[in-house]
Amino acid sequence: MNKVTTLQANLDSLIPGLAAVGLTLLCCWLLKKKVSPIAIILALFVVGIVGRVLNFM
């Protein structure tokens, strides 16, 4: 039987919630740099779709 290990599972074993905090801080930093919130949302959406298609998310 194959066991699937995800990046999130590996990060959670080290520091729980690290990816979520990092993503939140990245979004806050982008907002301070005057990046449009809509652009950030669309970028996250695209990264999620591409990550799913390429099987790394």
mmCIF file of N, CA and C in Angstrom:
data_model
loop_
_atom_site.group_PDB
_atom_site.id
_atom_site.type_symbol
_atom_site.label_atom_id
_atom_site.label_comp_id
_atom_site.label_asym_id
_atom_site.label_seq_id
_atom_site.Cartn_x
_atom_site.Cartn_y
_atom_site.Cartn_z
ATOM 1 N N MET A 1 0.841 -1.173 0.000
ATOM 2 C CA MET A 1 0.000 0.000 0.000
ATOM 3 C C MET A 1 0.889 1.239 0.000
ATOM 4 N N ASN A 2 0.563 2.202 -0.860
ATOM 5 C CA ASN A 2 1.346 3.430 -0.956
ATOM 6 C C ASN A 2 0.829 4.473 0.012
ATOM 7 N N LYS A 3 1.748 5.131 0.655
ATOM 8 C CA LYS A 3 1.387 6.212 1.563
ATOM 9 C C LYS A 3 1.714 7.537 0.885
ATOM 10 N N VAL A 4 0.734 8.427 0.835
ATOM 11 C CA VAL A 4 0.918 9.724 0.201
ATOM 12 C C VAL A 4 1.349 10.719 1.270
ATOM 13 N N THR A 5 2.466 11.387 1.017
ATOM 14 C CA THR A 5 2.961 12.412 1.928
ATOM 15 C C THR A 5 2.872 13.753 1.220
ATOM 16 N N THR A 6 2.227 14.713 1.875
ATOM 17 C CA THR A 6 2.082 16.039 1.278
ATOM 18 C C THR A 6 3.065 17.011 1.910
ATOM 19 N N LEU A 7 3.299 18.096 1.193
ATOM 20 C CA LEU A 7 4.174 19.141 1.721
ATOM 21 C C LEU A 7 3.601 19.697 3.014
ATOM 22 N N GLN A 8 2.281 19.908 3.041
ATOM 23 C CA GLN A 8 1.642 20.444 4.247
ATOM 24 C C GLN A 8 1.829 19.492 5.427
ATOM 25 N N ALA A 9 1.732 18.188 5.209
ATOM 26 C CA ALA A 9 1.921 17.223 6.299
ATOM 27 C C ALA A 9 3.351 17.284 6.838
ATOM 28 N N ASN A 10 4.313 17.429 5.938
ATOM 29 C CA ASN A 10 5.714 17.538 6.381
ATOM 30 C C ASN A 10 5.944 18.809 7.175
ATOM 31 N N LEU A 11 5.378 19.918 6.710
ATOM 32 C CA LEU A 11 5.536 21.177 7.437
ATOM 33 C C LEU A 11 4.828 21.122 8.787
ATOM 34 N N ASP A 12 3.652 20.503 8.833
ATOM 35 C CA ASP A 12 2.911 20.414 10.092
ATOM 36 C C ASP A 12 3.640 19.561 11.125
ATOM 37 N N SER A 13 4.426 18.590 10.653
ATOM 38 C CA SER A 13 5.174 17.779 11.605
ATOM 39 C C SER A 13 6.301 18.601 12.245
ATOM 40 N N LEU A 14 6.819 19.594 11.523
ATOM 41 C CA LEU A 14 7.869 20.448 12.067
ATOM 42 C C LEU A 14 7.277 21.583 12.898
ATOM 43 N N ILE A 15 6.483 22.419 12.249
ATOM 44 C CA ILE A 15 5.865 23.566 12.923
ATOM 45 C C ILE A 15 4.427 23.666 12.423
ATOM 46 N N PRO A 16 3.452 23.292 13.235
ATOM 47 C CA PRO A 16 2.058 23.338 12.791
ATOM 48 C C PRO A 16 1.632 24.754 12.390
ATOM 49 N N GLY A 17 0.980 24.863 11.248
ATOM 50 C CA GLY A 17 0.462 26.146 10.801
ATOM 51 C C GLY A 17 1.470 27.058 10.126
ATOM 52 N N LEU A 18 2.677 26.585 9.871
ATOM 53 C CA LEU A 18 3.718 27.434 9.289
ATOM 54 C C LEU A 18 3.336 27.921 7.896
ATOM 55 N N ALA A 19 2.786 27.051 7.070
ATOM 56 C CA ALA A 19 2.420 27.443 5.706
ATOM 57 C C ALA A 19 1.328 28.504 5.727
ATOM 58 N N ALA A 20 0.350 28.354 6.594
ATOM 59 C CA ALA A 20 -0.741 29.323 6.681
ATOM 60 C C ALA A 20 -0.236 30.685 7.157
ATOM 61 N N VAL A 21 0.641 30.690 8.133
ATOM 62 C CA VAL A 21 1.204 31.953 8.624
ATOM 63 C C VAL A 21 2.058 32.604 7.539
ATOM 64 N N GLY A 22 2.850 31.815 6.852
ATOM 65 C CA GLY A 22 3.680 32.352 5.775
ATOM 66 C C GLY A 22 2.854 32.951 4.651
ATOM 67 N N LEU A 23 1.780 32.270 4.273
ATOM 68 C CA LEU A 23 0.906 32.781 3.226
ATOM 69 C C LEU A 23 0.212 34.064 3.668
ATOM 70 N N THR A 24 -0.216 34.113 4.908
ATOM 71 C CA THR A 24 -0.856 35.322 5.443
ATOM 72 C C THR A 24 0.115 36.491 5.450
ATOM 73 N N LEU A 25 1.342 36.260 5.896
ATOM 74 C CA LEU A 25 2.345 37.329 5.918
ATOM 75 C C LEU A 25 2.701 37.792 4.511
ATOM 76 N N LEU A 26 2.750 36.857 3.561
ATOM 77 C CA LEU A 26 3.012 37.218 2.167
ATOM 78 C C LEU A 26 1.904 38.113 1.625
ATOM 79 N N CYS A 27 0.660 37.765 1.904
ATOM 80 C CA CYS A 27 -0.471 38.579 1.449
ATOM 81 C C CYS A 27 -0.449 39.968 2.096
ATOM 82 N N CYS A 28 -0.142 40.037 3.373
ATOM 83 C CA CYS A 28 -0.045 41.344 4.048
ATOM 84 C C CYS A 28 1.065 42.188 3.451
ATOM 85 N N TRP A 29 2.190 41.582 3.159
ATOM 86 C CA TRP A 29 3.315 42.294 2.558
ATOM 87 C C TRP A 29 2.941 42.824 1.172
ATOM 88 N N LEU A 30 2.249 41.993 0.380
ATOM 89 C CA LEU A 30 1.808 42.427 -0.946
ATOM 90 C C LEU A 30 0.812 43.581 -0.847
ATOM 91 N N LEU A 31 -0.070 43.527 0.142
ATOM 92 C CA LEU A 31 -1.026 44.621 0.324
ATOM 93 C C LEU A 31 -0.321 45.923 0.695
ATOM 94 N N LYS A 32 0.728 45.832 1.510
ATOM 95 C CA LYS A 32 1.504 47.026 1.863
ATOM 96 C C LYS A 32 2.228 47.595 0.652
ATOM 97 N N LYS A 33 2.570 46.731 -0.313
ATOM 98 C CA LYS A 33 3.232 47.166 -1.544
ATOM 99 C C LYS A 33 2.222 47.671 -2.572
ATOM 100 N N LYS A 34 0.968 47.865 -2.131
ATOM 101 C CA LYS A 34 -0.110 48.412 -2.965
ATOM 102 C C LYS A 34 -0.524 47.481 -4.108
ATOM 103 N N VAL A 35 -0.365 46.159 -3.920
ATOM 104 C CA VAL A 35 -0.873 45.194 -4.893
ATOM 105 C C VAL A 35 -2.371 45.054 -4.652
ATOM 106 N N SER A 36 -3.125 45.005 -5.723
ATOM 107 C CA SER A 36 -4.579 44.919 -5.636
ATOM 108 C C SER A 36 -5.006 43.622 -4.938
ATOM 109 N N PRO A 37 -5.957 43.710 -4.007
ATOM 110 C CA PRO A 37 -6.456 42.493 -3.356
ATOM 111 C C PRO A 37 -7.050 41.489 -4.351
ATOM 112 N N ILE A 38 -7.677 41.999 -5.407
ATOM 113 C CA ILE A 38 -8.235 41.117 -6.431
ATOM 114 C C ILE A 38 -7.111 40.355 -7.136
ATOM 115 N N ALA A 39 -6.006 41.027 -7.402
ATOM 116 C CA ALA A 39 -4.865 40.375 -8.044
ATOM 117 C C ALA A 39 -4.288 39.289 -7.142
ATOM 118 N N ILE A 40 -4.237 39.540 -5.840
ATOM 119 C CA ILE A 40 -3.729 38.537 -4.900
ATOM 120 C C ILE A 40 -4.650 37.320 -4.881
ATOM 121 N N ILE A 41 -5.956 37.563 -4.829
ATOM 122 C CA ILE A 41 -6.922 36.458 -4.814
ATOM 123 C C ILE A 41 -6.813 35.636 -6.095
ATOM 124 N N LEU A 42 -6.747 36.311 -7.237
ATOM 125 C CA LEU A 42 -6.630 35.599 -8.507
ATOM 126 C C LEU A 42 -5.321 34.805 -8.585
ATOM 127 N N ALA A 43 -4.235 35.389 -8.088
ATOM 128 C CA ALA A 43 -2.949 34.688 -8.096
ATOM 129 C C ALA A 43 -3.006 33.438 -7.225
ATOM 130 N N LEU A 44 -3.624 33.536 -6.050
ATOM 131 C CA LEU A 44 -3.759 32.363 -5.187
ATOM 132 C C LEU A 44 -4.608 31.284 -5.861
ATOM 133 N N PHE A 45 -5.660 31.716 -6.543
ATOM 134 C CA PHE A 45 -6.524 30.786 -7.258
ATOM 135 C C PHE A 45 -5.746 30.067 -8.357
ATOM 136 N N VAL A 46 -4.984 30.818 -9.145
ATOM 137 C CA VAL A 46 -4.205 30.231 -10.238
ATOM 138 C C VAL A 46 -3.138 29.284 -9.696
ATOM 139 N N VAL A 47 -2.452 29.684 -8.638
ATOM 140 C CA VAL A 47 -1.420 28.819 -8.044
ATOM 141 C C VAL A 47 -2.045 27.516 -7.539
ATOM 142 N N GLY A 48 -3.229 27.621 -6.956
ATOM 143 C CA GLY A 48 -3.915 26.414 -6.481
ATOM 144 C C GLY A 48 -4.308 25.479 -7.612
ATOM 145 N N ILE A 49 -4.845 26.030 -8.697
ATOM 146 C CA ILE A 49 -5.243 25.205 -9.841
ATOM 147 C C ILE A 49 -4.024 24.566 -10.487
ATOM 148 N N VAL A 50 -2.994 25.356 -10.731
ATOM 149 C CA VAL A 50 -1.773 24.827 -11.363
ATOM 150 C C VAL A 50 -1.118 23.792 -10.454
ATOM 151 N N GLY A 51 -1.092 24.069 -9.167
ATOM 152 C CA GLY A 51 -0.526 23.101 -8.220
ATOM 153 C C GLY A 51 -1.284 21.791 -8.221
ATOM 154 N N ARG A 52 -2.581 21.858 -8.339
ATOM 155 C CA ARG A 52 -3.391 20.632 -8.381
ATOM 156 C C ARG A 52 -3.159 19.863 -9.671
ATOM 157 N N VAL A 53 -3.078 20.582 -10.791
ATOM 158 C CA VAL A 53 -2.861 19.933 -12.081
ATOM 159 C C VAL A 53 -1.487 19.261 -12.138
ATOM 160 N N LEU A 54 -0.487 19.916 -11.543
ATOM 161 C CA LEU A 54 0.872 19.366 -11.545
ATOM 162 C C LEU A 54 1.142 18.437 -10.366
ATOM 163 N N ASN A 55 0.114 18.188 -9.547
ATOM 164 C CA ASN A 55 0.180 17.251 -8.411
ATOM 165 C C ASN A 55 1.219 17.615 -7.362
ATOM 166 N N PHE A 56 1.402 18.910 -7.095
ATOM 167 C CA PHE A 56 2.247 19.249 -5.955
ATOM 168 C C PHE A 56 1.442 19.903 -4.839
ATOM 169 N N MET A 57 0.136 19.998 -4.997
ATOM 170 C CA MET A 57 -0.746 20.496 -3.946
ATOM 171 C C MET A 57 -1.885 19.524 -3.766
#
